[in-house]
CSV table of C-alpha atoms in Angstrom, one decimal:
chain,number,residue,atom,x,y,z
X,26,UNK,CA,7.8,17.9,20.5
X,27,UNK,CA,6.6,14.5,22.3
X,28,UNK,CA,9.9,12.6,21.7
X,29,UNK,CA,11.4,10.4,25.0
X,30,UNK,CA,15.5,10.6,25.0
X,31,UNK,CA,17.0,7.6,24.2
X,32,UNK,CA,13.8,6.1,22.5
X,33,UNK,CA,13.8,5.4,19.0
X,34,UNK,CA,12.1,7.4,16.4
X,35,UNK,CA,9.0,6.1,13.7
X,36,UNK,CA,9.2,7.5,9.8
X,37,UNK,CA,5.4,8.7,11.2
X,38,UNK,CA,7.3,11.1,13.6
X,39,UNK,CA,10.0,12.3,11.4
X,40,UNK,CA,7.0,13.6,9.1
X,41,UNK,CA,4.8,14.9,11.6
X,42,UNK,CA,7.4,16.7,13.8
X,43,UNK,CA,9.5,18.2,11.0
X,44,UNK,CA,6.8,19.4,8.7
X,45,UNK,CA,5.4,21.5,11.9
X,46,UNK,CA,8.1,21.9,14.4
X,47,UNK,CA,10.9,22.3,12.3
X,48,UNK,CA,12.3,25.8,10.8
X,49,UNK,CA,13.8,25.5,7.2
X,50,UNK,CA,17.4,25.9,8.8
X,51,UNK,CA,17.2,23.4,11.5
X,52,UNK,CA,15.7,20.8,8.7
X,53,UNK,CA,18.8,21.3,6.4
X,54,UNK,CA,21.2,21.2,9.7
X,55,UNK,CA,19.4,17.7,10.6
X,56,UNK,CA,20.2,16.4,7.2
X,57,UNK,CA,23.9,17.7,7.0
X,58,UNK,CA,24.8,16.3,10.2
X,59,UNK,CA,23.0,13.1,9.5
X,60,UNK,CA,24.9,12.9,6.1
X,61,UNK,CA,28.4,13.6,7.6
X,62,UNK,CA,28.1,11.1,10.6
X,63,UNK,CA,26.4,8.5,8.7
X,64,UNK,CA,30.0,9.0,6.1
X,65,UNK,CA,32.1,9.1,9.5
X,66,UNK,CA,33.4,12.3,7.8
X,67,UNK,CA,34.2,15.0,10.4
X,68,UNK,CA,32.9,18.2,9.1
X,69,UNK,CA,35.1,21.4,10.7
X,70,UNK,CA,31.9,23.5,10.6
X,71,UNK,CA,28.3,23.5,9.3
X,72,UNK,CA,27.7,24.4,5.9
X,73,UNK,CA,25.6,27.6,5.0
X,74,UNK,CA,23.2,27.0,2.1
X,75,UNK,CA,20.8,29.1,-0.1
X,76,UNK,CA,17.2,28.8,0.4
X,77,UNK,CA,13.8,29.6,-0.8
X,78,UNK,CA,11.1,29.7,1.5
X,79,UNK,CA,7.2,29.4,0.8
X,80,UNK,CA,8.1,28.0,-2.9
X,81,UNK,CA,4.9,27.3,-5.2
X,82,UNK,CA,4.0,24.5,-3.3
X,83,UNK,CA,4.0,25.8,0.5
X,84,UNK,CA,7.1,24.6,1.2
X,85,UNK,CA,10.7,25.2,1.5
X,86,UNK,CA,13.8,24.5,-0.7
X,87,UNK,CA,17.3,24.7,0.5
X,88,UNK,CA,20.6,23.3,-1.3
X,89,UNK,CA,24.0,23.1,-0.3
X,90,UNK,CA,27.1,22.1,-2.1
X,91,UNK,CA,30.9,20.7,-1.2
X,92,UNK,CA,33.1,19.2,-3.0
X,93,UNK,CA,35.6,16.5,-1.5
X,94,UNK,CA,38.7,15.2,-2.7
X,95,UNK,CA,38.8,11.6,-4.8
X,96,UNK,CA,41.0,9.8,-1.7
X,97,UNK,CA,38.1,10.3,0.5
X,98,UNK,CA,36.6,7.4,1.7
X,99,UNK,CA,33.3,7.3,2.8
X,100,UNK,CA,31.0,4.4,4.4
X,101,UNK,CA,27.6,6.0,3.2
X,102,UNK,CA,26.1,6.9,0.1
X,103,UNK,CA,25.1,10.3,1.0
X,104,UNK,CA,28.7,11.6,0.8
X,105,UNK,CA,31.6,10.9,-1.2
X,106,UNK,CA,34.9,12.1,-3.3
X,107,UNK,CA,33.9,14.7,-6.2
X,108,UNK,CA,30.9,17.2,-6.3
X,109,UNK,CA,27.8,16.5,-3.7
X,110,UNK,CA,24.8,18.3,-4.2
X,111,UNK,CA,22.4,18.2,-1.3
X,112,UNK,CA,18.8,19.5,-1.7
X,113,UNK,CA,16.4,19.9,1.2
X,114,UNK,CA,12.4,19.4,0.5
X,115,UNK,CA,10.9,19.8,3.8
X,116,UNK,CA,6.9,20.0,3.4
X,117,UNK,CA,3.8,20.5,5.6
X,118,UNK,CA,1.6,17.2,4.5
X,119,UNK,CA,-1.2,18.5,6.5
X,120,UNK,CA,-1.6,21.6,4.4
X,121,UNK,CA,-2.3,20.1,1.3
X,122,UNK,CA,-2.9,15.9,2.0
X,123,UNK,CA,-0.2,13.3,1.0
X,124,UNK,CA,-1.3,12.7,-2.4
X,125,UNK,CA,-1.1,16.6,-3.2
X,126,UNK,CA,2.1,17.1,-1.8
X,127,UNK,CA,3.8,14.6,-3.4
X,128,UNK,CA,2.8,15.7,-6.7
X,129,UNK,CA,4.2,19.1,-6.1
X,130,UNK,CA,7.0,18.2,-4.8
X,131,UNK,CA,7.8,15.7,-8.0
X,132,UNK,CA,6.7,18.5,-10.2
X,133,UNK,CA,9.1,20.9,-8.6
X,134,UNK,CA,12.1,18.4,-9.2
X,135,UNK,CA,11.6,18.0,-13.2
X,136,UNK,CA,15.0,18.3,-14.8
X,137,UNK,CA,16.8,19.1,-11.2
X,138,UNK,CA,20.3,17.8,-11.9
X,139,UNK,CA,19.9,19.4,-16.0
X,140,UNK,CA,19.0,22.5,-14.1
X,141,UNK,CA,21.9,22.3,-12.1
X,142,UNK,CA,24.5,21.7,-14.7
X,143,UNK,CA,23.2,24.4,-16.7
X,144,UNK,CA,23.3,26.8,-14.0
X,145,UNK,CA,26.6,26.5,-12.5
X,146,UNK,CA,28.3,24.4,-15.3
X,147,UNK,CA,29.4,21.9,-13.5
X,148,UNK,CA,28.2,18.3,-13.4
X,149,UNK,CA,27.6,16.7,-10.0
X,150,UNK,CA,29.2,13.3,-8.8
X,151,UNK,CA,26.4,13.0,-6.3
X,152,UNK,CA,22.8,14.5,-5.8
X,153,UNK,CA,21.1,13.6,-2.6
X,154,UNK,CA,17.7,14.8,-2.0
X,155,UNK,CA,16.5,14.8,1.3
X,156,UNK,CA,12.6,15.1,2.4
X,157,UNK,CA,10.4,14.4,5.3
X,158,UNK,CA,7.9,12.7,3.7
X,159,UNK,CA,7.6,9.2,4.1
X,160,UNK,CA,7.9,7.6,0.1
X,161,UNK,CA,6.4,4.3,-1.1
X,162,UNK,CA,9.3,2.1,-2.3
X,163,UNK,CA,9.2,-0.5,-5.5
X,164,UNK,CA,7.9,-3.1,-3.4
X,165,UNK,CA,5.2,-2.0,-1.8
X,166,UNK,CA,3.5,0.3,-5.2
X,167,UNK,CA,3.9,-2.3,-8.2
X,168,UNK,CA,0.4,-2.5,-8.6
X,169,UNK,CA,-0.2,1.4,-9.1
X,170,UNK,CA,2.9,1.7,-11.5
X,171,UNK,CA,2.6,-1.5,-13.1
X,172,UNK,CA,3.1,-0.1,-17.1
X,173,UNK,CA,6.4,-0.4,-19.1
X,174,UNK,CA,9.0,2.1,-17.9
X,175,UNK,CA,7.0,3.5,-15.3
X,176,UNK,CA,9.2,3.5,-12.4
X,177,UNK,CA,7.7,1.5,-9.2
X,178,UNK,CA,7.7,3.7,-6.0
X,179,UNK,CA,7.5,7.2,-5.3
X,180,UNK,CA,11.6,7.3,-5.2
X,181,UNK,CA,11.9,5.8,-8.4
X,182,UNK,CA,9.3,8.5,-9.6
X,183,UNK,CA,11.7,11.3,-8.0
X,184,UNK,CA,14.9,10.2,-9.4
X,185,UNK,CA,13.7,9.7,-13.1
X,186,UNK,CA,12.0,13.1,-13.0
X,187,UNK,CA,15.4,14.3,-11.0
X,188,UNK,CA,17.5,13.4,-13.9
X,189,UNK,CA,15.0,14.1,-16.6
X,190,UNK,CA,16.6,15.8,-19.4
X,191,UNK,CA,20.2,15.3,-18.5
X,192,UNK,CA,22.6,14.0,-20.9
X,193,UNK,CA,24.7,12.1,-18.5
X,194,UNK,CA,22.3,10.0,-16.3
X,195,UNK,CA,24.7,7.2,-15.5
X,196,UNK,CA,27.6,9.6,-14.3
X,197,UNK,CA,26.0,11.1,-11.1
X,198,UNK,CA,24.4,9.1,-8.2
X,199,UNK,CA,21.4,10.5,-7.1
X,200,UNK,CA,19.9,9.3,-3.6
X,201,UNK,CA,16.5,9.8,-2.1
X,202,UNK,CA,16.3,10.2,1.5
X,203,UNK,CA,12.6,10.2,2.8
X,204,UNK,CA,11.2,10.2,6.5
X,205,UNK,CA,12.0,6.3,6.9
X,206,UNK,CA,15.5,6.4,6.1
X,207,UNK,CA,15.9,9.7,8.1
X,208,UNK,CA,14.4,7.4,11.0
X,209,UNK,CA,16.5,4.6,10.4
X,210,UNK,CA,19.7,7.1,10.3
X,211,UNK,CA,19.0,8.8,13.4
X,212,UNK,CA,18.1,5.5,15.5
X,213,UNK,CA,21.7,4.6,14.6
X,214,UNK,CA,22.9,8.3,15.4
X,215,UNK,CA,21.2,8.6,19.0
X,216,UNK,CA,23.2,11.3,19.7
X,217,UNK,CA,21.5,13.7,16.8
X,218,UNK,CA,17.8,12.2,17.5
X,219,UNK,CA,18.1,13.3,21.3
X,220,UNK,CA,19.8,16.9,20.0
X,221,UNK,CA,17.2,17.5,17.4
X,222,UNK,CA,14.1,16.0,18.6
X,223,UNK,CA,14.5,16.2,22.2
X,224,UNK,CA,15.1,20.0,22.7
X,225,UNK,CA,14.3,19.9,26.3
X,226,UNK,CA,17.1,17.9,27.3
X,227,UNK,CA,19.8,18.4,24.8
X,228,UNK,CA,20.6,20.6,21.5
X,229,UNK,CA,23.4,20.2,19.1
X,230,UNK,CA,26.6,22.5,19.0
X,231,UNK,CA,25.1,24.8,16.4
X,232,UNK,CA,22.3,25.7,18.5
X,233,UNK,CA,24.3,25.9,22.0
X,234,UNK,CA,26.4,28.5,19.8
X,235,UNK,CA,23.3,30.4,18.7
X,236,UNK,CA,22.2,30.3,22.1
X,237,UNK,CA,25.2,31.8,23.8
X,238,UNK,CA,25.8,34.8,21.3
X,239,UNK,CA,22.0,35.7,22.3
X,240,UNK,CA,22.3,35.6,25.8
X,241,UNK,CA,26.1,36.9,26.0
X,242,UNK,CA,25.5,39.9,23.7
X,243,UNK,CA,27.9,41.7,25.8
X,244,UNK,CA,31.0,39.3,24.8
X,245,UNK,CA,29.8,36.6,22.1
X,246,UNK,CA,31.0,38.6,19.4
X,247,UNK,CA,34.0,40.0,20.9
X,248,UNK,CA,37.3,37.8,20.1
X,249,UNK,CA,38.6,35.6,22.5
X,250,UNK,CA,41.4,37.5,24.4
X,251,UNK,CA,44.3,36.0,26.7
X,252,UNK,CA,43.2,32.2,26.2
X,253,UNK,CA,45.2,30.9,23.6
X,254,UNK,CA,47.3,28.8,25.7
X,255,UNK,CA,44.1,27.1,27.1
X,256,UNK,CA,42.3,27.2,23.9
X,257,UNK,CA,45.4,24.8,22.6
X,258,UNK,CA,45.3,22.6,26.0
X,259,UNK,CA,41.5,22.0,25.5
X,260,UNK,CA,41.5,20.9,22.0
X,261,UNK,CA,44.4,18.7,22.3
X,262,UNK,CA,42.5,16.9,25.6
X,263,UNK,CA,39.2,17.0,23.1
X,264,UNK,CA,41.1,14.8,20.6
X,265,UNK,CA,42.8,12.9,22.3
X,266,UNK,CA,41.3,9.5,22.4
X,267,UNK,CA,42.6,8.3,25.8
X,268,UNK,CA,41.3,11.5,27.7
X,269,UNK,CA,37.4,10.5,28.7
X,270,UNK,CA,36.2,13.4,30.9
X,271,UNK,CA,37.5,17.6,31.3
X,272,UNK,CA,36.8,19.1,34.0
X,273,UNK,CA,36.6,23.1,33.3
X,274,UNK,CA,36.6,25.1,36.7
X,275,UNK,CA,36.6,28.4,37.3
X,276,UNK,CA,34.8,31.6,38.9
X,277,UNK,CA,31.2,32.5,37.7
X,278,UNK,CA,31.5,34.6,34.6
X,279,UNK,CA,35.5,33.6,33.8
X,280,UNK,CA,34.4,32.4,30.3
X,281,UNK,CA,33.9,28.5,30.8
X,282,UNK,CA,30.8,28.2,28.8
X,283,UNK,CA,32.4,30.3,25.7
X,284,UNK,CA,35.9,28.2,26.0
X,285,UNK,CA,33.8,24.9,25.9
X,286,UNK,CA,31.9,26.0,22.8
X,287,UNK,CA,35.7,27.5,21.3
X,288,UNK,CA,37.2,23.9,21.6
X,289,UNK,CA,34.7,21.4,20.5
X,290,UNK,CA,33.9,24.2,17.3
X,291,UNK,CA,35.9,21.8,14.8
X,292,UNK,CA,33.7,19.1,16.2
X,293,UNK,CA,30.4,20.1,16.2
X,294,UNK,CA,28.4,17.3,14.4
X,295,UNK,CA,29.4,14.8,17.5
X,296,UNK,CA,29.3,17.7,20.3
X,297,UNK,CA,25.9,17.4,22.1
X,298,UNK,CA,25.4,19.8,24.9
X,299,UNK,CA,23.0,19.1,28.2
X,300,UNK,CA,19.9,21.7,28.4
X,301,UNK,CA,19.8,21.3,32.4
X,302,UNK,CA,22.6,18.9,33.6
X,303,UNK,CA,21.3,19.2,37.0
X,304,UNK,CA,18.8,16.5,35.8
X,305,UNK,CA,21.0,14.6,34.0
X,306,UNK,CA,22.0,10.6,35.1
X,307,UNK,CA,24.5,8.4,33.9
X,308,UNK,CA,21.5,6.3,31.9
X,309,UNK,CA,20.6,9.8,30.1
X,310,UNK,CA,24.4,10.2,29.1
X,311,UNK,CA,25.0,6.4,28.3
X,312,UNK,CA,21.6,6.9,25.7
X,313,UNK,CA,23.4,8.9,23.7
X,314,UNK,CA,26.2,6.3,22.6
X,315,UNK,CA,26.9,5.7,19.0
X,316,UNK,CA,28.5,2.6,17.6
X,317,UNK,CA,31.9,3.3,16.8
X,318,UNK,CA,32.3,7.3,16.7
X,319,UNK,CA,33.1,9.5,20.0
X,320,UNK,CA,30.4,11.1,21.4
X,321,UNK,CA,31.4,14.6,23.1
X,322,UNK,CA,28.8,16.1,25.5
X,323,UNK,CA,29.2,19.2,27.3
X,324,UNK,CA,27.9,19.5,30.8
X,325,UNK,CA,27.5,23.1,32.3
X,326,UNK,CA,27.4,23.0,36.3
X,327,UNK,CA,25.8,19.8,37.2
X,328,UNK,CA,24.7,18.8,40.5
X,329,UNK,CA,28.1,19.1,42.8
X,330,UNK,CA,27.5,16.4,44.4
X,331,UNK,CA,26.4,14.3,40.9
X,332,UNK,CA,29.5,15.0,38.8
X,333,UNK,CA,32.0,12.9,40.3
X,334,UNK,CA,29.5,9.6,39.9
X,335,UNK,CA,28.8,11.0,36.4
X,336,UNK,CA,32.6,10.9,35.7
X,337,UNK,CA,33.6,7.9,37.7
X,338,UNK,CA,30.8,5.7,35.6
X,339,UNK,CA,31.0,6.9,31.8
X,340,UNK,CA,34.8,7.3,32.0
X,341,UNK,CA,34.7,3.3,31.3
X,342,UNK,CA,32.9,3.9,28.0
X,343,UNK,CA,35.3,4.6,24.6
X,344,UNK,CA,32.5,6.6,22.6
X,345,UNK,CA,31.3,9.2,25.5
X,346,UNK,CA,33.6,12.1,26.4
X,347,UNK,CA,32.6,14.4,29.1
X,348,UNK,CA,33.5,18.0,29.3
X,349,UNK,CA,32.1,19.6,32.2
X,350,UNK,CA,32.2,23.3,33.4
X,351,UNK,CA,32.4,23.7,37.4
X,352,UNK,CA,31.8,27.4,39.1
X,353,UNK,CA,34.5,27.4,41.7
X,354,UNK,CA,35.3,30.4,44.4
X,355,UNK,CA,38.6,32.1,43.8
X,356,UNK,CA,41.1,29.7,45.9
X,357,UNK,CA,38.5,26.5,46.1
X,358,UNK,CA,41.0,23.4,45.2
X,359,UNK,CA,40.5,22.2,41.9
X,360,UNK,CA,38.0,19.0,41.7
X,361,UNK,CA,40.2,16.0,42.5
X,362,UNK,CA,39.6,12.7,40.6
X,363,UNK,CA,43.0,10.9,41.2
X,364,UNK,CA,45.9,10.1,39.1
X,365,UNK,CA,43.4,8.8,36.6
X,366,UNK,CA,44.8,10.1,33.4
X,367,UNK,CA,41.6,9.5,31.7
X,368,UNK,CA,39.8,12.4,33.8
X,369,UNK,CA,41.6,15.8,33.3
X,370,UNK,CA,41.1,18.9,35.4
X,371,UNK,CA,41.4,22.6,34.2
X,372,UNK,CA,41.4,25.5,36.0
X,373,UNK,CA,40.4,28.6,34.0
X,374,UNK,CA,42.3,31.7,35.7
X,375,UNK,CA,41.5,35.3,35.4
X,376,UNK,CA,43.1,37.8,32.8
X,377,UNK,CA,46.1,40.1,33.5
X,378,UNK,CA,45.8,43.4,33.4
X,379,UNK,CA,47.5,43.7,30.1
X,380,UNK,CA,45.0,41.5,28.9
X,381,UNK,CA,42.2,42.8,30.6
X,382,UNK,CA,43.0,46.3,28.6
X,383,UNK,CA,43.3,44.6,25.5
X,384,UNK,CA,39.9,42.9,25.9
X,385,UNK,CA,37.9,46.4,26.7
X,386,UNK,CA,40.0,47.6,23.4
X,387,UNK,CA,37.7,44.9,21.5
X,388,UNK,CA,34.7,45.6,23.4
X,389,UNK,CA,34.9,48.8,22.1
X,390,UNK,CA,34.8,49.9,25.5
X,391,UNK,CA,34.4,54.0,25.7
X,392,UNK,CA,36.4,54.9,28.9
X,393,UNK,CA,39.0,57.6,29.6
X,394,UNK,CA,42.2,56.2,31.1
X,395,UNK,CA,41.3,56.5,34.7
X,396,UNK,CA,37.8,55.0,34.7
X,397,UNK,CA,39.6,51.8,32.5
X,398,UNK,CA,42.3,51.8,35.4
X,399,UNK,CA,39.4,51.6,37.7
X,400,UNK,CA,37.5,48.7,35.7
X,401,UNK,CA,40.4,46.8,35.7
X,402,UNK,CA,41.3,46.8,38.8
X,403,UNK,CA,37.7,46.3,40.5
X,404,UNK,CA,37.0,43.5,37.9
X,405,UNK,CA,40.2,41.6,38.5
X,406,UNK,CA,40.7,39.8,35.3
X,407,UNK,CA,37.1,38.6,34.9
X,408,UNK,CA,36.4,38.7,31.4
X,409,UNK,CA,32.5,38.8,32.0
X,410,UNK,CA,32.7,41.5,34.5
X,411,UNK,CA,35.1,43.6,32.0
X,412,UNK,CA,32.7,43.3,29.0
X,413,UNK,CA,29.4,44.1,31.0
X,414,UNK,CA,31.6,47.4,32.4
X,415,UNK,CA,32.3,47.6,28.6
X,416,UNK,CA,28.8,47.7,27.7
X,417,UNK,CA,27.4,49.9,30.1
X,418,UNK,CA,30.0,52.7,28.8
X,419,UNK,CA,29.1,56.2,29.7
X,420,UNK,CA,26.6,54.6,32.0
X,421,UNK,CA,29.3,53.2,34.4
X,422,UNK,CA,30.8,56.4,36.7
X,423,UNK,CA,32.8,55.9,39.6
X,424,UNK,CA,29.7,57.2,42.2
X,425,UNK,CA,30.8,55.3,45.5
X,426,UNK,CA,33.7,53.1,46.8
X,427,UNK,CA,31.7,50.0,45.8
X,428,UNK,CA,32.1,49.0,42.3
X,429,UNK,CA,29.4,46.2,42.5
X,430,UNK,CA,27.0,48.8,43.7
X,431,UNK,CA,28.0,51.3,40.5
X,432,UNK,CA,27.9,48.5,37.9
X,433,UNK,CA,23.9,47.7,39.6
X,434,UNK,CA,22.9,51.2,39.0
X,435,UNK,CA,24.0,51.6,35.9
X,436,UNK,CA,22.2,48.6,34.6
X,437,UNK,CA,19.1,50.0,36.7
X,438,UNK,CA,19.3,53.3,34.4
X,439,UNK,CA,20.1,51.3,31.2
X,440,UNK,CA,16.9,49.3,32.2
X,441,UNK,CA,14.9,52.2,32.8
X,442,UNK,CA,15.7,53.9,29.6
X,443,UNK,CA,14.5,50.8,27.4
X,444,UNK,CA,11.0,51.6,26.6
X,445,UNK,CA,10.4,47.6,26.1
X,446,UNK,CA,11.3,46.7,29.5
X,447,UNK,CA,9.9,49.3,32.1
X,448,UNK,CA,10.2,50.2,35.5
X,449,UNK,CA,8.6,46.4,36.4
X,450,UNK,CA,11.9,45.0,35.5
X,451,UNK,CA,13.9,46.2,37.5
X,452,UNK,CA,11.9,44.7,40.4
X,453,UNK,CA,12.1,41.3,38.8
X,454,UNK,CA,15.9,41.8,38.3
X,455,UNK,CA,15.8,42.0,42.0
X,456,UNK,CA,13.7,39.5,42.4
X,457,UNK,CA,15.6,37.1,40.4
X,458,UNK,CA,19.3,38.0,41.7
X,459,UNK,CA,18.4,36.9,45.5
X,460,UNK,CA,19.1,33.3,44.1
X,461,UNK,CA,22.1,32.2,41.7
X,462,UNK,CA,19.4,29.9,39.6
X,463,UNK,CA,15.7,30.6,40.2
X,464,UNK,CA,13.3,27.8,39.0
X,465,UNK,CA,11.0,29.1,36.7
X,466,UNK,CA,8.8,26.2,35.4
X,467,UNK,CA,7.2,22.5,37.6
X,468,UNK,CA,7.9,22.9,41.1
X,469,UNK,CA,11.1,24.7,41.0
X,470,UNK,CA,8.6,27.7,39.8
X,471,UNK,CA,7.4,27.5,44.0
X,472,UNK,CA,10.9,29.8,44.5
X,473,UNK,CA,9.3,32.7,42.9
X,474,UNK,CA,5.9,32.7,45.1
X,475,UNK,CA,8.3,32.2,48.0
X,476,UNK,CA,10.2,35.3,46.8
X,477,UNK,CA,7.3,37.3,46.4
X,478,UNK,CA,5.8,36.3,49.2
X,479,UNK,CA,8.9,38.0,51.3
X,480,UNK,CA,8.8,40.8,49.0
X,481,UNK,CA,5.5,42.0,50.1
X,482,UNK,CA,3.9,40.4,46.7
X,483,UNK,CA,5.1,44.0,45.1
X,484,UNK,CA,5.6,41.4,42.1
X,485,UNK,CA,3.1,38.9,40.9
X,486,UNK,CA,5.0,35.3,40.0
X,487,UNK,CA,2.7,35.0,36.8
X,488,UNK,CA,4.7,38.8,35.6
X,489,UNK,CA,8.0,37.7,36.5
X,490,UNK,CA,7.6,34.0,34.0
X,491,UNK,CA,5.3,36.5,31.3
X,492,UNK,CA,8.8,39.0,31.1
X,493,UNK,CA,11.7,36.5,30.8
X,494,UNK,CA,11.4,36.2,27.6
X,495,UNK,CA,11.8,40.2,26.8
X,496,UNK,CA,14.7,40.0,29.4
X,497,UNK,CA,16.6,37.4,27.7
X,498,UNK,CA,16.3,38.9,24.9
X,499,UNK,CA,17.6,42.3,26.4
X,500,UNK,CA,21.1,40.1,27.3
X,501,UNK,CA,19.9,40.6,31.1
X,502,UNK,CA,18.3,37.3,31.9
X,503,UNK,CA,20.0,34.0,31.2
X,504,UNK,CA,17.4,31.1,30.9
X,505,UNK,CA,18.7,27.5,31.1
X,506,UNK,CA,16.2,24.9,31.3
X,507,UNK,CA,14.0,25.3,34.2
X,508,UNK,CA,16.0,28.0,35.8
X,509,UNK,CA,16.6,31.7,35.0
X,510,UNK,CA,19.4,34.1,36.1
X,511,UNK,CA,20.3,37.2,36.2
X,512,UNK,CA,23.4,38.3,33.7
X,513,UNK,CA,25.6,38.9,35.4
X,514,UNK,CA,25.6,36.5,37.9
X,515,UNK,CA,27.9,38.6,40.5
X,516,UNK,CA,25.5,41.6,41.0
C-alpha cells in the first residue's frame, strides 16, 4: 500500500488507499476500531454489520448499530451512551471524479435519520458518518456557500442532508468523519495505522483470526479441547497490567497460535500481530505505542537470538505488552528470564489420552476403536497431529511401523485425488518440506533455487511460487510473510 510502518498517514493517502485497496469489510472494520479505540472503550468482539455493495453511485454502504448504557463514559464524540448508529460510505473518487462523487454521496444521505427512525421505530442518540473522502470545512468553503441558510463546507452540507425531514434534529448528535479526521485519529493510534495500512508487517486481530482459519482448516472450527486452565491462566496474564511479556512455548503444532488468538479475543482492537517476527526489532515495536492505552503485540516464533533482547527492552514501556510463541523440543528447558514478574513463561503441554479422544470426536474422525487407539498413541497428545489424522479419515490406514510414513502417504493420496492440485503438487510439497521455513520472496527465495538444483531440477522455482496460493487454499501449505512451510511441519 506504500505506507511505511511508523510514518504518519495523510488525508490524501487515506482517500487513495481506501478508494482502491480496501474491501468494504476492511473499511468498516477500520472505522469501528477507530471509534472504539478513540473513545477508550473496550469492545469484546468486532461487530457484524449490514452492507450494500455497489449502490447507485458505485460505492458501498454499510451500517452498524450498538446501544450503550447511560453511565457509559467516553472521551470521543464518536461513541457514547444511548443508541449509536455508524454509517460507512466508501467511495472511489477516481471512478467519477471528486465533485460527482460528493454530489452522489450527498444525494444518497438525504433524510438518513428520518429513514432510520421510520425503519426501526427507534430514535438514535448519535449518528456517525464515516467516509474516505477528504471533505471541506466551513472555513475553507465560505465563498462558494455564502448564501443565507446554505451550510458552509461539504461537512455542513452532509449534516443538513442527514437531518433533512427529521422532526427532532436537536436530539441527535451527528458527526462527520472524513479522510482528514481519519488520518488525524490514526496518527494518534499508530497500532491501528500499521495494522490496516502496513499489511506486510502487521495485521489486526480480526485479520489474524481469519488467516488462521484459512491456514488451519483442519481444526480452526473445532472446539478448543483440554485447554481451559491454559486459557484462564493466559487471560489473567493478558489483563494483568504489571505483566509486560508472556512467553508461550511448546512443540510444533501443539496449538500455540490458536491459544494466543483465543486469549486475546476479548481485546481485538488493542491487539496486533506481527507478520514476520523474524524481521522485527525494538524500534518497530516501539512505533506501535499509543498514548494512554496498552497495546498487545503477538510475535510468533521470532528469531531465538533476538527474543531476549526484544523482551528486555520492551518490558520497560507500560503501553506495550508482548505475547511471544516459541517452538521448543520435548524436553527443552523453558526460556528463562529470571525472576522478573513482568515476564511470564508458560509451557503448553500435550493433551492426555482422554482429551485426545475427545478432540478426535469433536473433529468427527472416522476411526474404529483400534485405529483411534493407534492414532492417539502415535500422536502423543499433539493437537495438530490429531486434527490432521482426523481430516485424513479413511485415507489413514496402518500400513507400516512408522506413523509419519503412513500420514505422509495418506496426504499424498489426498493431494493426488484433488483435481485442482495434481501430481505436480506432490513434488512441490516434498521440496518445501525439506526445511521448516522456506524463503519465497526476495533474497530468501534463493533457497528454493538451491533445493531445486539439488533435486535435479524436477521442479522449477517459478512453479513453486506460482502454486503456493492453491496449496495454501487447500490447507496444505502455510505462508507467513516471506516464508512458506508444509502443514503439518512434522511430516
